[in-house]
PDB file of C-alpha atoms in Angstrom:
ATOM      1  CA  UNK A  52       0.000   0.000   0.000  1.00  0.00           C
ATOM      2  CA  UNK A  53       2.384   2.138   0.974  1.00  0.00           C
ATOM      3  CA  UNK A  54       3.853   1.807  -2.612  1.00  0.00           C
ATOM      4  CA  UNK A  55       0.533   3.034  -4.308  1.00  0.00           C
ATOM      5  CA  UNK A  56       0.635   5.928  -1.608  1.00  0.00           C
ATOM      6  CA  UNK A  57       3.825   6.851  -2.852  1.00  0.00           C
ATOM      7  CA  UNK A  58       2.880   6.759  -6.815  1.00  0.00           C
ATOM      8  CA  UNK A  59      -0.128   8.895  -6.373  1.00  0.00           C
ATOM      9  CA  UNK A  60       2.017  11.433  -4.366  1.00  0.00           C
ATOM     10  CA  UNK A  61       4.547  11.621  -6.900  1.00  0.00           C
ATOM     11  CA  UNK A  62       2.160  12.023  -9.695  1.00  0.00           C
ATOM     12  CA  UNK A  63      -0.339  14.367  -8.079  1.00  0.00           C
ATOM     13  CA  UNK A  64       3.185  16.621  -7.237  1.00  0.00           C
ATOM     14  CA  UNK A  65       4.335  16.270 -11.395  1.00  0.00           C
ATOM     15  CA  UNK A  66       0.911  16.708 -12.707  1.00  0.00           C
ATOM     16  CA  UNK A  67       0.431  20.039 -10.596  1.00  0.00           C
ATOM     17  CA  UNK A  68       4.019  21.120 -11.997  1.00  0.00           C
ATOM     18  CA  UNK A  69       3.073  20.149 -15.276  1.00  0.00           C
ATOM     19  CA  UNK A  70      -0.428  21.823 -15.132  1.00  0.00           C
ATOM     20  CA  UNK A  71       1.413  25.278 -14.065  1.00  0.00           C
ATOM     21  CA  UNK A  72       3.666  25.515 -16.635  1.00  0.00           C
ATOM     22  CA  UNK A  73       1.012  25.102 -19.539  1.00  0.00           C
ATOM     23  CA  UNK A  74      -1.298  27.731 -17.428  1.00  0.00           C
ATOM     24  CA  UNK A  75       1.578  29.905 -17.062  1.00  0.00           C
ATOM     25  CA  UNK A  76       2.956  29.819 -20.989  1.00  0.00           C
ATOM     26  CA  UNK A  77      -0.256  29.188 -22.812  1.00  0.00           C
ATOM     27  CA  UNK A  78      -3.580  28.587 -21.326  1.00  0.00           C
ATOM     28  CA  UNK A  79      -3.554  31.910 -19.122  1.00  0.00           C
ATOM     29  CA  UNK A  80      -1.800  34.229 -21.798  1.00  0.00           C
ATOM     30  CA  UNK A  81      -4.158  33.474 -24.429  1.00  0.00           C
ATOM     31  CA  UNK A  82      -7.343  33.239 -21.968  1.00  0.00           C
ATOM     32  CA  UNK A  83      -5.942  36.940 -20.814  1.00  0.00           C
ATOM     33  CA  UNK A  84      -5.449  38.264 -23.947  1.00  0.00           C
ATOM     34  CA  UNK A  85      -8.438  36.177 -26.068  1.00  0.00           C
ATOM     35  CA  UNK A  86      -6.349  35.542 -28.590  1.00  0.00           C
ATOM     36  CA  UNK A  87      -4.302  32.382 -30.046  1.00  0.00           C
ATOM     37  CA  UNK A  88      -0.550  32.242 -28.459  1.00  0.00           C
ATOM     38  CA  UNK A  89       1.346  32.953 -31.746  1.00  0.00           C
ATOM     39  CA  UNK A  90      -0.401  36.676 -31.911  1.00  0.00           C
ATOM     40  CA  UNK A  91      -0.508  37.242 -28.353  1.00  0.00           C
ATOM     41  CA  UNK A  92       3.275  36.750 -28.082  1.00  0.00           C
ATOM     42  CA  UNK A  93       3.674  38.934 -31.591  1.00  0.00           C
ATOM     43  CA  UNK A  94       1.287  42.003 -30.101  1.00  0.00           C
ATOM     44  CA  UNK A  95       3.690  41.745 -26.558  1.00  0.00           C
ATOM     45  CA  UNK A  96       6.817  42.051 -28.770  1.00  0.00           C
ATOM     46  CA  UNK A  97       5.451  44.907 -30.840  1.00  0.00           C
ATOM     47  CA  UNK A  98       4.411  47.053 -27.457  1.00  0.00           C
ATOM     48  CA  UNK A  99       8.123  46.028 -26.522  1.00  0.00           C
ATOM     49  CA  UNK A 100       6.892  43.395 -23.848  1.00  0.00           C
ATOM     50  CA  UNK A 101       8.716  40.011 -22.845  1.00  0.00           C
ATOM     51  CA  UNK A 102       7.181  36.788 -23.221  1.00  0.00           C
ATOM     52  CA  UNK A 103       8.850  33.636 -21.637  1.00  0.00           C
ATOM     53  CA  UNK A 104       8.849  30.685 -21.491  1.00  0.00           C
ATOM     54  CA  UNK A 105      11.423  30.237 -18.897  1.00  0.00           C
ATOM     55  CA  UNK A 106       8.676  30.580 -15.619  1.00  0.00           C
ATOM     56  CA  UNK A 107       7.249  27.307 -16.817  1.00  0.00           C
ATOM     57  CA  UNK A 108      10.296  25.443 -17.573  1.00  0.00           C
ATOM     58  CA  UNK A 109      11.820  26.116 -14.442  1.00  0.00           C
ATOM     59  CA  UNK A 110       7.915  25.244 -12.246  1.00  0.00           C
ATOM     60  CA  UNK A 111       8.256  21.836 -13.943  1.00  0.00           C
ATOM     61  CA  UNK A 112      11.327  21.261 -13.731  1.00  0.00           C
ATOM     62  CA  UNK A 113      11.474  21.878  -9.760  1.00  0.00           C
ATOM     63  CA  UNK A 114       7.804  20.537  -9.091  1.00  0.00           C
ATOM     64  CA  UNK A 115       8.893  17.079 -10.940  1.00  0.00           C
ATOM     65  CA  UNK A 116      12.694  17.113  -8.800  1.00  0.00           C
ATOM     66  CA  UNK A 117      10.665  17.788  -5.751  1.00  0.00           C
ATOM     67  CA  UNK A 118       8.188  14.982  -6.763  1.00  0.00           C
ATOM     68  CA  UNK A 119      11.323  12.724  -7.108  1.00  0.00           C
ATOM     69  CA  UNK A 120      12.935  13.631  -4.159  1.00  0.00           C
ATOM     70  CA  UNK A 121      10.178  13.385  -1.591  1.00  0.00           C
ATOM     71  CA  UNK A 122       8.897  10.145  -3.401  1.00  0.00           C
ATOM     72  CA  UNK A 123      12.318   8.765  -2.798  1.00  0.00           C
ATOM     73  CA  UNK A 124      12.395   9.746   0.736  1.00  0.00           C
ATOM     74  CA  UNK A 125       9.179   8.341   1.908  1.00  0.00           C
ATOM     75  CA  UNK A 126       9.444   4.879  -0.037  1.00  0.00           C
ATOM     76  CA  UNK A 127      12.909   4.155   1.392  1.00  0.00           C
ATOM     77  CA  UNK A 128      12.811   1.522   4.480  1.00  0.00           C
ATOM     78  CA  UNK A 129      14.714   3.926   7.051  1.00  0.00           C
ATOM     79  CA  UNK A 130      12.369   6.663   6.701  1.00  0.00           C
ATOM     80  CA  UNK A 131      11.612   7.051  10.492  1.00  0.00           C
ATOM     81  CA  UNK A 132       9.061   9.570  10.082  1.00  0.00           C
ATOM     82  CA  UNK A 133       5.221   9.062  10.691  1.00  0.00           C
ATOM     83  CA  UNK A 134       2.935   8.708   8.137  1.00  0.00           C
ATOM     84  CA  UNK A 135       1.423  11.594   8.636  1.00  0.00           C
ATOM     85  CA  UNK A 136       5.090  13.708   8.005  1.00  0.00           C
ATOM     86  CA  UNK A 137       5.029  12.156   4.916  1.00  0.00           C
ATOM     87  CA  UNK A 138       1.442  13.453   4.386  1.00  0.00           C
ATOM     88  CA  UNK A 139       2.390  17.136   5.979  1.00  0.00           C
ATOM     89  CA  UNK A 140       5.578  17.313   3.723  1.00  0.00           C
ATOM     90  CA  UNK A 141       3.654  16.522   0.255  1.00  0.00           C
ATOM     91  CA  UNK A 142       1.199  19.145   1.908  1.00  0.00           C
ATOM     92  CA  UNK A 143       3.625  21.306   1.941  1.00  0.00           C
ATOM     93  CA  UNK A 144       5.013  20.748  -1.317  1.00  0.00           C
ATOM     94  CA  UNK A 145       1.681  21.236  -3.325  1.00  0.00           C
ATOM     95  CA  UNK A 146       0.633  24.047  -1.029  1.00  0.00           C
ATOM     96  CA  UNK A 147       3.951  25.656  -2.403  1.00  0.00           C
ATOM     97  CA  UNK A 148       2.750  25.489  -5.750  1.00  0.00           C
ATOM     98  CA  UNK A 149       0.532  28.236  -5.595  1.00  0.00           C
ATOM     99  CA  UNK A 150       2.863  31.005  -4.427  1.00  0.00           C
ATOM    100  CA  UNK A 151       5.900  29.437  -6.535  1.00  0.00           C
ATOM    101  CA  UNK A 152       3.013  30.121  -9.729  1.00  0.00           C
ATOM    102  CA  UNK A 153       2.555  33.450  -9.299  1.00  0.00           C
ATOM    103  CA  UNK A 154       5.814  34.329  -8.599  1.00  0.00           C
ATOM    104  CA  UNK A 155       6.968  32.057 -12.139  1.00  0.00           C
ATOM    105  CA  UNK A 156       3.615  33.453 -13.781  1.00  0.00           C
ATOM    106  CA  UNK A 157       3.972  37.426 -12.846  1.00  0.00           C
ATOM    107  CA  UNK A 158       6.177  38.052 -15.425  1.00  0.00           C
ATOM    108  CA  UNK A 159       3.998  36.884 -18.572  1.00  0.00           C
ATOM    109  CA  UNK A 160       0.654  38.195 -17.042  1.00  0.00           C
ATOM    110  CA  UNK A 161       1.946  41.395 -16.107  1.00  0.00           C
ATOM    111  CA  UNK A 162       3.036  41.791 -19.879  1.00  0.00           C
ATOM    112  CA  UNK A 163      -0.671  40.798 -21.052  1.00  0.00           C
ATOM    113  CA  UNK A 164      -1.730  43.178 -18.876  1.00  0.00           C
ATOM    114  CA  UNK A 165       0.592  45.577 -20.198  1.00  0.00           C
ATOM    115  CA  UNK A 166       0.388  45.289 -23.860  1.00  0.00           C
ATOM    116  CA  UNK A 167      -4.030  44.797 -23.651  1.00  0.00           C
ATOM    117  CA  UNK A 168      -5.727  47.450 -21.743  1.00  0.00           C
ATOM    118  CA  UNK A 169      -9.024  45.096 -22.079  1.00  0.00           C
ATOM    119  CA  UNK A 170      -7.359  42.154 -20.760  1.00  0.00           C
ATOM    120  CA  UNK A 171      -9.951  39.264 -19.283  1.00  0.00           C
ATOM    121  CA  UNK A 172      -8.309  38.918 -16.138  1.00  0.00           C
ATOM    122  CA  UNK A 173     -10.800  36.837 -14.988  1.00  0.00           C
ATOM    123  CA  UNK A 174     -10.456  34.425 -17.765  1.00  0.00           C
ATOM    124  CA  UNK A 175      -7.004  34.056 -16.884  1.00  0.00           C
ATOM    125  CA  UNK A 176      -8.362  33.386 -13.150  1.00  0.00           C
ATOM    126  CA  UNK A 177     -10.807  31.163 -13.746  1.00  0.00           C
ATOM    127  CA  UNK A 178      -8.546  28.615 -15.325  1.00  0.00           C
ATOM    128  CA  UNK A 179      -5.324  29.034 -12.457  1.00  0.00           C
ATOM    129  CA  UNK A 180      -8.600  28.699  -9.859  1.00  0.00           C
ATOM    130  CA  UNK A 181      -8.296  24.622  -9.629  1.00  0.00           C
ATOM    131  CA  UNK A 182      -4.369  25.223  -9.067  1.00  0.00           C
ATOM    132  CA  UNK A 183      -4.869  27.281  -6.092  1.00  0.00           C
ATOM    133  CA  UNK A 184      -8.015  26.235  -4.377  1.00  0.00           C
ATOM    134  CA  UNK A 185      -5.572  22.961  -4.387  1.00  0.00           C
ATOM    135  CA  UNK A 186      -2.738  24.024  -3.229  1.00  0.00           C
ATOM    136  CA  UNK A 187      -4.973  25.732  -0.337  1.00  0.00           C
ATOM    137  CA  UNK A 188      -6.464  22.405   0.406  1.00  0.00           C
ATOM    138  CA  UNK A 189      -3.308  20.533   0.618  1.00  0.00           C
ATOM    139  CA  UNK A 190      -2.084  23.678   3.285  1.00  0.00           C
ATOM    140  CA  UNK A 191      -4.965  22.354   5.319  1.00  0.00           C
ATOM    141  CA  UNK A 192      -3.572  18.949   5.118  1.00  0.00           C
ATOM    142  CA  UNK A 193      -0.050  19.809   5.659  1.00  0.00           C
ATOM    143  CA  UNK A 194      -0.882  21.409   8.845  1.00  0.00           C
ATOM    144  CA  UNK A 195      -3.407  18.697   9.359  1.00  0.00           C
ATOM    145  CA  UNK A 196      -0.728  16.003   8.932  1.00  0.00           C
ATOM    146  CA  UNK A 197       2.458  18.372  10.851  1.00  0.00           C
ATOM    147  CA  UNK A 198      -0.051  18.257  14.007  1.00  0.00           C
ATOM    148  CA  UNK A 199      -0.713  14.700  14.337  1.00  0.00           C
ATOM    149  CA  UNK A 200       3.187  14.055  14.667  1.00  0.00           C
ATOM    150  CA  UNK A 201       3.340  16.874  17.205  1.00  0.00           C
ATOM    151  CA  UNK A 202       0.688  15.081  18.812  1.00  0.00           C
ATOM    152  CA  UNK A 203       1.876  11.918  18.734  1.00  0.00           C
ATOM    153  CA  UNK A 204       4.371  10.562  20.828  1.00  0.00           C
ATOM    154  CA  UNK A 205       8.155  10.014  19.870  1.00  0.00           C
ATOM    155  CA  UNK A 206       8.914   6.635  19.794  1.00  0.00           C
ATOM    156  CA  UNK A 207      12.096   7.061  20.987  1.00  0.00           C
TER     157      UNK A 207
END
């Protein structure tokens, strides 16, 4: 079981990543702007505005090595901790995502916003929506998960 635990941790952590980056270089520019990518990107250039891909690239790349690394940790035989730190720490992780997106995803919005005075913000919002009300859950059972090992008694 624990095995399947595991699995489902490290793909919930890698689809989140995954999910980011797309909302971040496509899905949210083009939802902003309501127009395809290719002449979103081409009206940001012409009002002298970056686009990057660079914010998404890097949230996948460190949301899948965080995936890796914490799956490793938890499925290896001396991991002392609780179940429940395991729980709190992939929490943790996926409650990260949502500050570590806007901070990756500030620089390509803020250029939509920039280069289209009629921008649909909410467009943009509804579709990053599922990626934070998530990441807000999983705070919940972070802090869920960090107080049931405070609670419980070291085995030591």
């Amino acid at each position: 079981m624990r095995s399947g635990v595991v699995i489902f941790g490290v793909l919930g952590i890698c689809l989140q990543a995954l999910f980011g980056a797309f909302l971040m270089n496509d899905w949210a520019v083009t939802a902003a702007s309501e127009l395809p990518l290719e002449e979103t990107v081409a009206e940001m250039r012409r009002a002298e505005q970056n686009y990057s891909k660079n914010g998404g690239i890097v949230f996948a790349s460190l949301g899948v090595v965080l995936a890796m690394g914490w799956g490793f940790l938890v499925s290896q035989r001396r991991f002392i901790a609780a179940n429940w730190a395991a729980l709190a720490s992939w929490g943790a992780i996926i409650a990260l995502g949502a500050p570590a997106y806007f901070f990756f995803s500030f620089a390509n919005m803020n250029s939509v916003g920039d280069t289209f005075y009629d921008w649909n913000s909410d467009a943009a919002f509804a579709l990053e929506e599922p990626l934070y009300v998530t990441s807000g859950i999983a705070a919940l059972i972070a802090v869920i998960g960090l107080v049931e090992v405070l609670r419980r008694p070291s085995s030591n």
